mmCIF file of C-alpha atoms in Angstrom:
data_model
loop_
_atom_site.group_PDB
_atom_site.id
_atom_site.type_symbol
_atom_site.label_atom_id
_atom_site.label_comp_id
_atom_site.label_asym_id
_atom_site.label_seq_id
_atom_site.Cartn_x
_atom_site.Cartn_y
_atom_site.Cartn_z
ATOM 1 C CA MET A 1 172.747 -23.280 138.584
ATOM 2 C CA LYS A 2 176.007 -22.985 136.692
ATOM 3 C CA ASN A 3 175.319 -19.348 135.877
ATOM 4 C CA ASN A 4 174.748 -18.562 139.549
ATOM 5 C CA ASN A 5 178.103 -20.103 140.489
ATOM 6 C CA THR A 6 179.852 -17.996 137.862
ATOM 7 C CA LYS A 7 178.302 -14.822 139.233
ATOM 8 C CA GLN A 8 179.418 -15.776 142.736
ATOM 9 C CA LEU A 9 182.959 -16.414 141.515
ATOM 10 C CA ASN A 10 183.099 -13.041 139.776
ATOM 11 C CA PHE A 11 181.842 -11.376 142.935
ATOM 12 C CA ASP A 12 184.617 -13.053 144.952
ATOM 13 C CA ILE A 13 187.333 -12.067 142.475
ATOM 14 C CA SER A 14 186.252 -8.448 141.911
ATOM 15 C CA PRO A 15 187.614 -6.978 145.181
ATOM 16 C CA ILE A 16 191.002 -8.561 144.464
ATOM 17 C CA LEU A 17 191.107 -7.131 140.948
ATOM 18 C CA TYR A 18 189.917 -3.768 142.256
ATOM 19 C CA SER A 19 192.680 -3.592 144.865
ATOM 20 C CA GLN A 20 195.238 -4.592 142.218
ATOM 21 C CA VAL A 21 194.110 -1.697 140.031
ATOM 22 C CA ILE A 22 194.418 0.724 142.961
ATOM 23 C CA LEU A 23 197.894 -0.604 143.771
ATOM 24 C CA ASN A 24 199.002 -0.205 140.161
ATOM 25 C CA LYS A 25 197.626 3.344 140.039
ATOM 26 C CA GLY A 26 199.523 4.159 143.227
ATOM 27 C CA LYS A 27 202.744 2.733 141.795
ATOM 28 C CA SER A 28 202.455 4.659 138.542
ATOM 29 C CA LYS A 29 201.725 7.869 140.469
ATOM 30 C CA ILE A 30 204.903 7.377 142.509
ATOM 31 C CA LEU A 31 206.855 6.716 139.304
ATOM 32 C CA LEU A 32 205.421 9.848 137.686
ATOM 33 C CA ASP A 33 206.223 11.966 140.745
ATOM 34 C CA SER A 34 209.839 10.813 140.912
ATOM 35 C CA PHE A 35 210.166 11.246 137.144
ATOM 36 C CA SER A 36 208.933 14.852 137.237
ATOM 37 C CA GLN A 37 211.218 15.584 140.191
ATOM 38 C CA SER A 38 214.261 14.284 138.308
ATOM 39 C CA ILE A 39 213.334 16.548 135.369
ATOM 40 C CA ARG A 40 213.163 19.595 137.637
ATOM 41 C CA ASN A 41 216.549 18.843 139.238
#
């Protein structure tokens, strides 16, 4: 029973973690883009 609850909890948390990863990737891409632009200028 306990194991089943843990699996359910992980399933509930995963989408949140996944969206956080996507957000962080988006932020670092923006940082990289602005960084490369400042090098070119």
